[in-house]
PDB file of C-alpha atoms in Angstrom:
ATOM      1  CA  MET N1188       0.000   0.000   0.000  1.00 42.00           C
ATOM      2  CA  THR N1189       1.325   3.451  -0.811  1.00 44.00           C
ATOM      3  CA  ASP N1190       0.191   6.857   0.273  1.00 45.00           C
ATOM      4  CA  SER N1191       0.491  10.254  -1.327  1.00 44.00           C
ATOM      5  CA  ARG N1192       4.009  10.875  -0.041  1.00 46.00           C
ATOM      6  CA  SER N1193       5.712   8.573  -2.517  1.00 46.00           C
ATOM      7  CA  SER N1194       4.164  10.270  -5.513  1.00 47.00           C
ATOM      8  CA  HIS N1195       5.224  13.733  -4.317  1.00 49.00           C
ATOM      9  CA  GLY N1196       8.913  12.891  -4.223  1.00 50.00           C
ATOM     10  CA  GLY N1197       9.193  11.120  -7.532  1.00 60.00           C
ATOM     11  CA  THR N1198      11.375   8.104  -8.389  1.00 81.00           C
ATOM     12  CA  ALA N1199      14.745   9.775  -7.888  1.00 84.00           C
ATOM     13  CA  ALA N1200      13.813  10.973  -4.425  1.00 85.00           C
ATOM     14  CA  SER N1201      12.469   7.542  -3.509  1.00 87.00           C
ATOM     15  CA  ARG N1202      15.667   5.876  -4.697  1.00 89.00           C
ATOM     16  CA  ALA N1203      17.715   8.338  -2.655  1.00 92.00           C
ATOM     17  CA  MET N1204      15.552   7.605   0.376  1.00 93.00           C
ATOM     18  CA  HIS N1205      15.915   3.846  -0.071  1.00 94.00           C
ATOM     19  CA  ARG N1206      19.679   4.222  -0.398  1.00 94.00           C
ATOM     20  CA  ALA N1207      19.806   6.362   2.750  1.00 96.00           C
ATOM     21  CA  LEU N1208      17.733   3.810   4.677  1.00 96.00           C
ATOM     22  CA  ARG N1209      20.040   0.989   3.602  1.00 96.00           C
ATOM     23  CA  GLN N1210      23.107   2.991   4.596  1.00 96.00           C
ATOM     24  CA  ALA N1211      21.576   3.874   7.960  1.00 97.00           C
ATOM     25  CA  ALA N1212      20.561   0.239   8.523  1.00 97.00           C
ATOM     26  CA  VAL N1213      24.071  -1.012   7.739  1.00 96.00           C
ATOM     27  CA  MET N1214      25.710   1.566  10.015  1.00 97.00           C
ATOM     28  CA  ILE N1215      23.346   0.887  12.910  1.00 97.00           C
ATOM     29  CA  GLY N1216      23.583  -2.880  12.413  1.00 96.00           C
ATOM     30  CA  LEU N1217      27.385  -2.777  12.444  1.00 96.00           C
ATOM     31  CA  GLY N1218      27.339  -0.463  15.447  1.00 96.00           C
ATOM     32  CA  LEU N1219      25.099  -2.821  17.394  1.00 95.00           C
ATOM     33  CA  VAL N1220      27.294  -5.809  16.526  1.00 94.00           C
ATOM     34  CA  VAL N1221      30.355  -3.889  17.783  1.00 95.00           C
ATOM     35  CA  GLU N1222      28.515  -2.764  20.915  1.00 94.00           C
ATOM     36  CA  MET N1223      27.355  -6.287  21.712  1.00 92.00           C
ATOM     37  CA  SER N1224      30.734  -7.868  21.062  1.00 92.00           C
ATOM     38  CA  THR N1225      32.337  -5.518  23.601  1.00 93.00           C
ATOM     39  CA  LEU N1226      29.956  -6.802  26.267  1.00 90.00           C
ATOM     40  CA  TRP N1227      31.830 -10.116  26.179  1.00 87.00           C
ATOM     41  CA  TRP N1228      35.253  -8.475  26.436  1.00 87.00           C
ATOM     42  CA  ALA N1229      36.285  -7.931  30.059  1.00 83.00           C
ATOM     43  CA  HIS N1230      38.882  -5.225  29.553  1.00 84.00           C
ATOM     44  CA  ALA N1231      39.009  -1.454  29.894  1.00 82.00           C
ATOM     45  CA  THR N1232      39.642  -1.223  26.129  1.00 86.00           C
ATOM     46  CA  ALA N1233      36.190  -2.707  25.534  1.00 90.00           C
ATOM     47  CA  PHE N1234      34.565   0.459  26.845  1.00 88.00           C
ATOM     48  CA  LEU N1235      36.590   2.559  24.431  1.00 88.00           C
ATOM     49  CA  VAL N1236      35.659   0.371  21.463  1.00 93.00           C
ATOM     50  CA  PHE N1237      32.028   0.453  22.611  1.00 95.00           C
ATOM     51  CA  ALA N1238      31.983   4.261  22.852  1.00 92.00           C
ATOM     52  CA  LEU N1239      34.274   5.269  20.007  1.00 93.00           C
ATOM     53  CA  VAL N1240      33.270   2.668  17.407  1.00 96.00           C
ATOM     54  CA  GLY N1241      29.908   1.124  18.382  1.00 97.00           C
ATOM     55  CA  VAL N1242      28.104   4.204  19.658  1.00 97.00           C
ATOM     56  CA  ALA N1243      29.622   6.355  16.915  1.00 97.00           C
ATOM     57  CA  LEU N1244      28.313   3.979  14.210  1.00 98.00           C
ATOM     58  CA  VAL N1245      24.845   3.826  15.782  1.00 97.00           C
ATOM     59  CA  LEU N1246      24.640   7.601  16.168  1.00 97.00           C
ATOM     60  CA  GLY N1247      25.956   8.044  12.633  1.00 97.00           C
ATOM     61  CA  GLY N1248      23.284   5.696  11.288  1.00 97.00           C
ATOM     62  CA  VAL N1249      20.515   7.370  13.281  1.00 97.00           C
ATOM     63  CA  THR N1250      21.680  10.777  12.034  1.00 97.00           C
ATOM     64  CA  ARG N1251      21.770   9.483   8.462  1.00 97.00           C
ATOM     65  CA  TYR N1252      18.183   8.291   8.854  1.00 96.00           C
ATOM     66  CA  LEU N1253      16.956  11.556  10.388  1.00 96.00           C
ATOM     67  CA  LEU N1254      18.687  13.696   7.755  1.00 95.00           C
ATOM     68  CA  ALA N1255      17.168  11.541   5.010  1.00 93.00           C
ATOM     69  CA  LEU N1256      13.739  12.060   6.555  1.00 91.00           C
ATOM     70  CA  LEU N1257      14.243  15.829   6.581  1.00 90.00           C
ATOM     71  CA  ALA N1258      15.344  15.837   2.943  1.00 86.00           C
ATOM     72  CA  TRP N1259      12.530  13.568   1.796  1.00 80.00           C
ATOM     73  CA  PRO N1260      10.094  15.527  -0.408  1.00 77.00           C
ATOM     74  CA  GLY N1261       7.199  13.887   1.376  1.00 67.00           C
ATOM     75  CA  SER N1262       8.241  15.232   4.769  1.00 62.00           C
ATOM     76  CA  PRO N1263       6.522  18.389   6.117  1.00 58.00           C
ATOM     77  CA  SER N1264       9.797  20.320   6.547  1.00 58.00           C
ATOM     78  CA  ALA N1265      11.004  19.580   3.007  1.00 57.00           C
ATOM     79  CA  GLY N1266       7.654  20.473   1.489  1.00 50.00           C
ATOM     80  CA  THR N1267       7.563  24.036   2.841  1.00 50.00           C
TER      81      THR N1267
ATOM     82  CA  MET V 743      29.173 -11.136  29.604  1.00 72.00           C
ATOM     83  CA  LEU V 744      29.932  -7.934  31.520  1.00 75.00           C
ATOM     84  CA  THR V 745      26.535  -7.729  33.147  1.00 73.00           C
ATOM     85  CA  GLU V 746      26.142 -10.136  36.053  1.00 71.00           C
ATOM     86  CA  SER V 747      22.369 -10.141  36.014  1.00 76.00           C
ATOM     87  CA  PRO V 748      20.871 -12.922  33.842  1.00 79.00           C
ATOM     88  CA  PHE V 749      17.650 -10.889  33.563  1.00 83.00           C
ATOM     89  CA  GLU V 750      19.502  -7.820  32.281  1.00 80.00           C
ATOM     90  CA  ALA V 751      21.491  -9.964  29.857  1.00 81.00           C
ATOM     91  CA  GLY V 752      18.292 -11.636  28.658  1.00 85.00           C
ATOM     92  CA  VAL V 753      16.482  -8.334  28.112  1.00 85.00           C
ATOM     93  CA  LEU V 754      19.472  -6.903  26.286  1.00 86.00           C
ATOM     94  CA  GLY V 755      19.791 -10.024  24.116  1.00 87.00           C
ATOM     95  CA  LEU V 756      16.092  -9.924  23.262  1.00 89.00           C
ATOM     96  CA  PHE V 757      16.212  -6.243  22.291  1.00 89.00           C
ATOM     97  CA  VAL V 758      19.318  -6.801  20.171  1.00 90.00           C
ATOM     98  CA  ALA V 759      17.767  -9.783  18.360  1.00 91.00           C
ATOM     99  CA  ILE V 760      14.584  -7.839  17.593  1.00 94.00           C
ATOM    100  CA  THR V 761      16.562  -4.774  16.508  1.00 94.00           C
ATOM    101  CA  ILE V 762      18.867  -6.737  14.182  1.00 93.00           C
ATOM    102  CA  ALA V 763      15.862  -8.545  12.644  1.00 95.00           C
ATOM    103  CA  LEU V 764      14.047  -5.256  11.991  1.00 96.00           C
ATOM    104  CA  ILE V 765      17.193  -3.600  10.636  1.00 95.00           C
ATOM    105  CA  LEU V 766      17.647  -6.481   8.187  1.00 95.00           C
ATOM    106  CA  LEU V 767      14.028  -6.049   7.134  1.00 95.00           C
ATOM    107  CA  VAL V 768      14.594  -2.320   6.515  1.00 95.00           C
ATOM    108  CA  ALA V 769      17.815  -2.977   4.583  1.00 94.00           C
ATOM    109  CA  LEU V 770      16.111  -5.586   2.403  1.00 94.00           C
ATOM    110  CA  ARG V 771      12.810  -3.733   1.947  1.00 94.00           C
ATOM    111  CA  PRO V 772      13.407   0.044   2.166  1.00 93.00           C
ATOM    112  CA  ARG V 773      10.264   0.520   0.086  1.00 92.00           C
ATOM    113  CA  MET V 774       8.250  -0.036   3.246  1.00 93.00           C
ATOM    114  CA  ILE V 775       8.744   3.667   3.998  1.00 91.00           C
ATOM    115  CA  GLU V 776       6.044   4.354   1.449  1.00 89.00           C
ATOM    116  CA  SER V 777       3.373   2.983   3.787  1.00 91.00           C
ATOM    117  CA  THR V 778       2.342   4.391   7.164  1.00 91.00           C
ATOM    118  CA  GLY V 779       2.940   1.081   8.951  1.00 94.00           C
ATOM    119  CA  GLY V 780       6.311   0.717   7.258  1.00 94.00           C
ATOM    120  CA  ARG V 781       7.358   4.164   8.397  1.00 93.00           C
ATOM    121  CA  ALA V 782       6.504   3.213  11.981  1.00 95.00           C
ATOM    122  CA  VAL V 783       8.563   0.009  11.711  1.00 96.00           C
ATOM    123  CA  ILE V 784      11.521   1.946  10.282  1.00 96.00           C
ATOM    124  CA  PHE V 785      11.246   4.559  13.042  1.00 96.00           C
ATOM    125  CA  VAL V 786      11.408   1.830  15.682  1.00 96.00           C
ATOM    126  CA  ALA V 787      14.172  -0.102  13.886  1.00 96.00           C
ATOM    127  CA  LEU V 788      16.444   2.827  13.082  1.00 97.00           C
ATOM    128  CA  LEU V 789      15.847   5.098  16.048  1.00 97.00           C
ATOM    129  CA  VAL V 790      13.964   3.775  19.065  1.00 96.00           C
ATOM    130  CA  LEU V 791      15.534   0.319  19.474  1.00 96.00           C
ATOM    131  CA  PRO V 792      19.152   1.280  18.603  1.00 96.00           C
ATOM    132  CA  VAL V 793      19.035   4.141  21.124  1.00 96.00           C
ATOM    133  CA  LEU V 794      17.509   1.823  23.738  1.00 94.00           C
ATOM    134  CA  VAL V 795      20.082  -0.938  23.141  1.00 94.00           C
ATOM    135  CA  THR V 796      22.921   1.602  23.241  1.00 95.00           C
ATOM    136  CA  ALA V 797      21.609   2.985  26.538  1.00 94.00           C
ATOM    137  CA  LEU V 798      21.420  -0.534  28.021  1.00 91.00           C
ATOM    138  CA  GLY V 799      24.927  -1.303  26.746  1.00 92.00           C
ATOM    139  CA  THR V 800      26.271   1.936  28.222  1.00 92.00           C
ATOM    140  CA  SER V 801      24.673   1.068  31.545  1.00 90.00           C
ATOM    141  CA  ALA V 802      26.306  -2.388  31.510  1.00 90.00           C
ATOM    142  CA  HIS V 803      29.716  -0.905  30.656  1.00 90.00           C
ATOM    143  CA  LEU V 804      29.464   1.765  33.357  1.00 89.00           C
ATOM    144  CA  GLU V 805      28.498  -0.854  35.926  1.00 89.00           C
ATOM    145  CA  TYR V 806      31.431  -3.032  34.877  1.00 89.00           C
ATOM    146  CA  ALA V 807      33.742   0.009  35.072  1.00 88.00           C
ATOM    147  CA  THR V 808      33.217  -0.006  38.839  1.00 89.00           C
ATOM    148  CA  SER V 809      34.555  -3.563  39.142  1.00 91.00           C
ATOM    149  CA  THR V 810      37.982  -4.548  40.391  1.00 92.00           C
ATOM    150  CA  THR V 811      38.674  -6.618  37.267  1.00 90.00           C
ATOM    151  CA  PHE V 812      38.048  -3.546  35.092  1.00 89.00           C
ATOM    152  CA  CYS V 813      40.589  -1.430  37.018  1.00 90.00           C
ATOM    153  CA  LEU V 814      43.171  -4.192  37.093  1.00 91.00           C
ATOM    154  CA  SER V 815      42.808  -4.988  33.386  1.00 88.00           C
ATOM    155  CA  CYS V 816      45.331  -2.226  32.665  1.00 87.00           C
ATOM    156  CA  HIS V 817      48.925  -3.339  33.183  1.00 87.00           C
ATOM    157  CA  VAL V 818      49.822  -0.194  35.107  1.00 89.00           C
ATOM    158  CA  MET V 819      47.260  -1.018  37.806  1.00 91.00           C
ATOM    159  CA  GLU V 820      48.482  -4.569  38.483  1.00 92.00           C
ATOM    160  CA  PRO V 821      50.776  -3.626  41.409  1.00 93.00           C
ATOM    161  CA  TYR V 822      47.869  -1.827  43.043  1.00 93.00           C
ATOM    162  CA  GLY V 823      45.788  -4.984  42.775  1.00 93.00           C
ATOM    163  CA  GLU V 824      48.658  -6.983  44.232  1.00 93.00           C
ATOM    164  CA  SER V 825      48.917  -4.512  47.127  1.00 94.00           C
ATOM    165  CA  LEU V 826      45.468  -5.642  48.255  1.00 94.00           C
ATOM    166  CA  LEU V 827      47.096  -8.938  49.232  1.00 93.00           C
ATOM    167  CA  ILE V 828      49.814  -7.532  51.514  1.00 94.00           C
ATOM    168  CA  ASP V 829      49.753  -9.517  54.747  1.00 93.00           C
ATOM    169  CA  SER V 830      49.594  -6.631  57.203  1.00 90.00           C
ATOM    170  CA  GLY V 831      47.218  -5.019  59.642  1.00 90.00           C
ATOM    171  CA  GLU V 832      48.573  -1.586  58.802  1.00 91.00           C
ATOM    172  CA  HIS V 833      48.069  -1.361  55.035  1.00 94.00           C
ATOM    173  CA  VAL V 834      44.628   0.204  54.740  1.00 95.00           C
ATOM    174  CA  PRO V 835      43.480  -1.141  51.334  1.00 95.00           C
ATOM    175  CA  ALA V 836      44.730  -4.656  52.146  1.00 95.00           C
ATOM    176  CA  VAL V 837      42.928  -4.688  55.514  1.00 94.00           C
ATOM    177  CA  HIS V 838      39.686  -3.552  53.902  1.00 95.00           C
ATOM    178  CA  VAL V 839      39.768  -6.093  51.083  1.00 94.00           C
ATOM    179  CA  GLN V 840      41.029  -9.073  53.041  1.00 94.00           C
ATOM    180  CA  ASN V 841      38.450  -8.580  55.802  1.00 93.00           C
ATOM    181  CA  ALA V 842      35.680  -7.961  53.267  1.00 92.00           C
ATOM    182  CA  LEU V 843      35.093  -4.457  54.666  1.00 92.00           C
ATOM    183  CA  THR V 844      34.648  -3.397  51.056  1.00 92.00           C
ATOM    184  CA  PRO V 845      33.165  -5.621  48.349  1.00 93.00           C
ATOM    185  CA  ARG V 846      36.114  -7.408  46.765  1.00 92.00           C
ATOM    186  CA  ASP V 847      34.629  -7.288  43.287  1.00 91.00           C
ATOM    187  CA  HIS V 848      34.323  -3.488  43.554  1.00 92.00           C
ATOM    188  CA  ALA V 849      37.334  -2.855  45.783  1.00 92.00           C
ATOM    189  CA  CYS V 850      38.865   0.064  43.847  1.00 93.00           C
ATOM    190  CA  PHE V 851      35.604   1.919  43.298  1.00 91.00           C
ATOM    191  CA  ALA V 852      34.612   1.551  46.959  1.00 91.00           C
ATOM    192  CA  CYS V 853      37.396   3.971  47.959  1.00 92.00           C
ATOM    193  CA  HIS V 854      37.965   5.892  44.700  1.00 92.00           C
ATOM    194  CA  THR V 855      34.429   6.975  43.902  1.00 87.00           C
ATOM    195  CA  SER V 856      35.260  10.095  41.920  1.00 83.00           C
ATOM    196  CA  TYR V 857      37.963   8.664  39.684  1.00 82.00           C
ATOM    197  CA  THR V 858      37.985   9.528  35.939  1.00 80.00           C
ATOM    198  CA  MET V 859      34.575   8.958  34.360  1.00 81.00           C
ATOM    199  CA  PHE V 860      32.816   8.907  37.747  1.00 84.00           C
ATOM    200  CA  GLY V 861      34.192  12.294  38.739  1.00 82.00           C
ATOM    201  CA  ASP V 862      33.630  15.855  37.581  1.00 84.00           C
ATOM    202  CA  LEU V 863      34.443  17.146  34.101  1.00 86.00           C
ATOM    203  CA  GLN V 864      38.111  17.604  34.948  1.00 86.00           C
ATOM    204  CA  ALA V 865      38.312  14.014  36.185  1.00 85.00           C
ATOM    205  CA  LYS V 866      36.688  12.796  32.970  1.00 84.00           C
ATOM    206  CA  LEU V 867      39.230  14.715  30.899  1.00 86.00           C
ATOM    207  CA  ARG V 868      42.000  13.168  32.975  1.00 87.00           C
ATOM    208  CA  GLY V 869      40.525   9.782  32.194  1.00 85.00           C
ATOM    209  CA  LEU V 870      40.804  10.520  28.477  1.00 84.00           C
ATOM    210  CA  ARG V 871      44.412  11.571  29.032  1.00 86.00           C
ATOM    211  CA  HIS V 872      45.054   8.274  30.831  1.00 87.00           C
ATOM    212  CA  VAL V 873      43.757   6.428  27.782  1.00 85.00           C
ATOM    213  CA  TRP V 874      46.064   8.427  25.549  1.00 85.00           C
ATOM    214  CA  VAL V 875      49.081   7.852  27.810  1.00 88.00           C
ATOM    215  CA  ASN V 876      48.301   4.162  28.257  1.00 85.00           C
ATOM    216  CA  TYR V 877      48.076   3.388  24.555  1.00 85.00           C
ATOM    217  CA  LEU V 878      50.164   6.039  22.833  1.00 86.00           C
ATOM    218  CA  GLY V 879      52.285   7.788  25.429  1.00 86.00           C
ATOM    219  CA  GLU V 880      54.692   6.835  28.151  1.00 88.00           C
ATOM    220  CA  VAL V 881      53.312   5.774  31.519  1.00 87.00           C
ATOM    221  CA  PRO V 882      55.201   7.553  34.357  1.00 87.00           C
ATOM    222  CA  GLU V 883      57.280   5.294  36.570  1.00 84.00           C
ATOM    223  CA  LYS V 884      55.475   6.526  39.670  1.00 84.00           C
ATOM    224  CA  ILE V 885      51.782   7.263  39.450  1.00 86.00           C
ATOM    225  CA  ALA V 886      49.843   9.212  42.063  1.00 86.00           C
ATOM    226  CA  LEU V 887      46.485  10.831  42.683  1.00 88.00           C
ATOM    227  CA  TYR V 888      46.096  14.328  41.250  1.00 86.00           C
ATOM    228  CA  GLU V 889      44.606  15.686  44.449  1.00 86.00           C
ATOM    229  CA  PRO V 890      44.926  14.748  48.130  1.00 89.00           C
ATOM    230  CA  TYR V 891      42.769  11.766  49.070  1.00 92.00           C
ATOM    231  CA  GLN V 892      39.397  13.008  50.330  1.00 92.00           C
ATOM    232  CA  ASN V 893      38.331  12.127  53.885  1.00 94.00           C
ATOM    233  CA  ARG V 894      34.735  11.746  52.752  1.00 93.00           C
ATOM    234  CA  GLU V 895      35.686   8.434  51.103  1.00 92.00           C
ATOM    235  CA  CYS V 896      36.579   7.068  54.547  1.00 94.00           C
ATOM    236  CA  LEU V 897      33.918   8.891  56.546  1.00 94.00           C
ATOM    237  CA  SER V 898      31.060   7.747  54.331  1.00 91.00           C
ATOM    238  CA  CYS V 899      31.443   4.313  55.959  1.00 92.00           C
ATOM    239  CA  HIS V 900      33.367   4.955  59.168  1.00 92.00           C
ATOM    240  CA  ARG V 901      31.603   7.974  60.598  1.00 87.00           C
ATOM    241  CA  ASP V 902      28.776   5.940  62.114  1.00 86.00           C
ATOM    242  CA  ALA V 903      30.942   2.978  63.071  1.00 91.00           C
ATOM    243  CA  ARG V 904      31.299   2.285  66.780  1.00 92.00           C
ATOM    244  CA  SER V 905      35.038   1.734  66.390  1.00 89.00           C
ATOM    245  CA  PHE V 906      35.325   5.236  64.943  1.00 91.00           C
ATOM    246  CA  ALA V 907      32.992   7.016  67.351  1.00 89.00           C
ATOM    247  CA  GLU V 908      34.621   5.507  70.462  1.00 92.00           C
ATOM    248  CA  ASN V 909      38.138   6.449  69.410  1.00 93.00           C
ATOM    249  CA  GLU V 910      39.242   9.534  71.340  1.00 93.00           C
ATOM    250  CA  MET V 911      41.520  10.786  68.605  1.00 93.00           C
ATOM    251  CA  HIS V 912      38.706  10.634  66.061  1.00 93.00           C
ATOM    252  CA  VAL V 913      36.339  12.522  68.376  1.00 92.00           C
ATOM    253  CA  GLU V 914      38.967  15.158  69.061  1.00 93.00           C
ATOM    254  CA  LEU V 915      39.710  15.656  65.379  1.00 94.00           C
ATOM    255  CA  GLU V 916      36.167  15.335  64.061  1.00 91.00           C
ATOM    256  CA  ALA V 917      35.855  18.959  62.902  1.00 93.00           C
ATOM    257  CA  GLU V 918      39.255  18.873  61.229  1.00 94.00           C
ATOM    258  CA  LEU V 919      38.463  15.589  59.544  1.00 94.00           C
ATOM    259  CA  ASP V 920      35.169  16.992  58.281  1.00 92.00           C
ATOM    260  CA  SER V 921      36.813  20.095  56.879  1.00 93.00           C
ATOM    261  CA  GLY V 922      39.706  18.161  55.392  1.00 92.00           C
ATOM    262  CA  GLU V 923      42.208  20.148  57.412  1.00 93.00           C
ATOM    263  CA  THR V 924      43.524  16.863  58.772  1.00 95.00           C
ATOM    264  CA  SER V 925      43.664  13.900  56.450  1.00 95.00           C
ATOM    265  CA  CYS V 926      42.776  10.395  57.558  1.00 95.00           C
ATOM    266  CA  LEU V 927      45.993   9.363  55.850  1.00 94.00           C
ATOM    267  CA  ASP V 928      48.058  11.538  58.198  1.00 94.00           C
ATOM    268  CA  CYS V 929      47.723   8.739  60.743  1.00 94.00           C
ATOM    269  CA  HIS V 930      46.671   5.790  58.556  1.00 94.00           C
ATOM    270  CA  GLU V 931      49.632   6.267  56.276  1.00 91.00           C
ATOM    271  CA  GLN V 932      50.276   2.779  54.957  1.00 93.00           C
ATOM    272  CA  ILE V 933      48.302   2.631  51.739  1.00 93.00           C
ATOM    273  CA  HIS V 934      49.148   0.704  48.592  1.00 93.00           C
ATOM    274  CA  ASP V 935      52.916   0.899  49.206  1.00 91.00           C
ATOM    275  CA  VAL V 936      53.702  -0.493  45.743  1.00 91.00           C
ATOM    276  CA  GLU V 937      57.349   0.598  46.047  1.00 90.00           C
ATOM    277  CA  HIS V 938      57.941  -2.123  48.661  1.00 90.00           C
ATOM    278  CA  LEU V 939      55.567  -4.682  47.204  1.00 89.00           C
ATOM    279  CA  ASP V 940      58.226  -7.270  46.401  1.00 89.00           C
ATOM    280  CA  SER V 941      59.583  -7.326  49.938  1.00 91.00           C
ATOM    281  CA  LEU V 942      56.244  -7.488  51.743  1.00 91.00           C
ATOM    282  CA  PRO V 943      54.619 -10.835  52.664  1.00 90.00           C
ATOM    283  CA  LYS V 944      51.330 -11.674  50.950  1.00 90.00           C
ATOM    284  CA  TRP V 945      48.179 -13.118  52.382  1.00 88.00           C
ATOM    285  CA  ARG V 946      47.779 -15.339  49.340  1.00 78.00           C
ATOM    286  CA  GLU V 947      48.990 -15.318  45.793  1.00 67.00           C
ATOM    287  CA  ALA V 948      45.673 -15.471  43.946  1.00 57.00           C
ATOM    288  CA  ALA V 949      43.818 -12.319  42.996  1.00 54.00           C
ATOM    289  CA  PRO V 950      41.410 -11.066  45.680  1.00 50.00           C
TER     290      PRO V 950
END
């Protein structure tokens, strides 16, 4: 089922959105894998890897997703 | 796993499994954003659950950072861990750990509550500097606290203890101890004593 938003943005915008979602998903997925793997590593370095790699990837992915939403032609902010 | 609670580990595992499954779904079917339900799924998969899992992971790491094994996992701290085994009634940390006056699995944090990430902003910045020095710099031969040891670390447990309250010297110095004018360590001066570690007898060889 589709709503009116997809038709507003056109095919190019939809493709860009799909690409952004995939990129965000990959970044967040990798970040979560890194975060979880550090939970089995009993060393002070694990916290650094968790914070500097895992959290950074997750936050990067979330930011990618939010920026894509803002740029999407179907979104209220992009339409004004 | 760092977290000791099976419930916490189970909840975290469940959230991670659900999050990974939804993220895979989004990666394989990004077109779902074109439907209202799909947008809700994507919002949960790419924002709500990752933030929740990261918060739970941070909580587990911070809890583990208060453990003795965390502190002693850095090579530079090993002598301080060994000092907890000195066979002496005078060495304050050893007496506390060996008599279970502090929890052995959180021995360091019990007396150093404001160290690095658990302290103020300056302490946190020092913690980052420690990381830099530990991995990329040169660790000083002798390491020491940046500031004098705070009496509040001792008084938080001892103030209400009968052994403390009935000691004449403690009663006499109470105001000075409270203000920090007199340090507990002025009298209880045998602390980690890592300089003499090799020559001091040990209670046992295994880690506390």
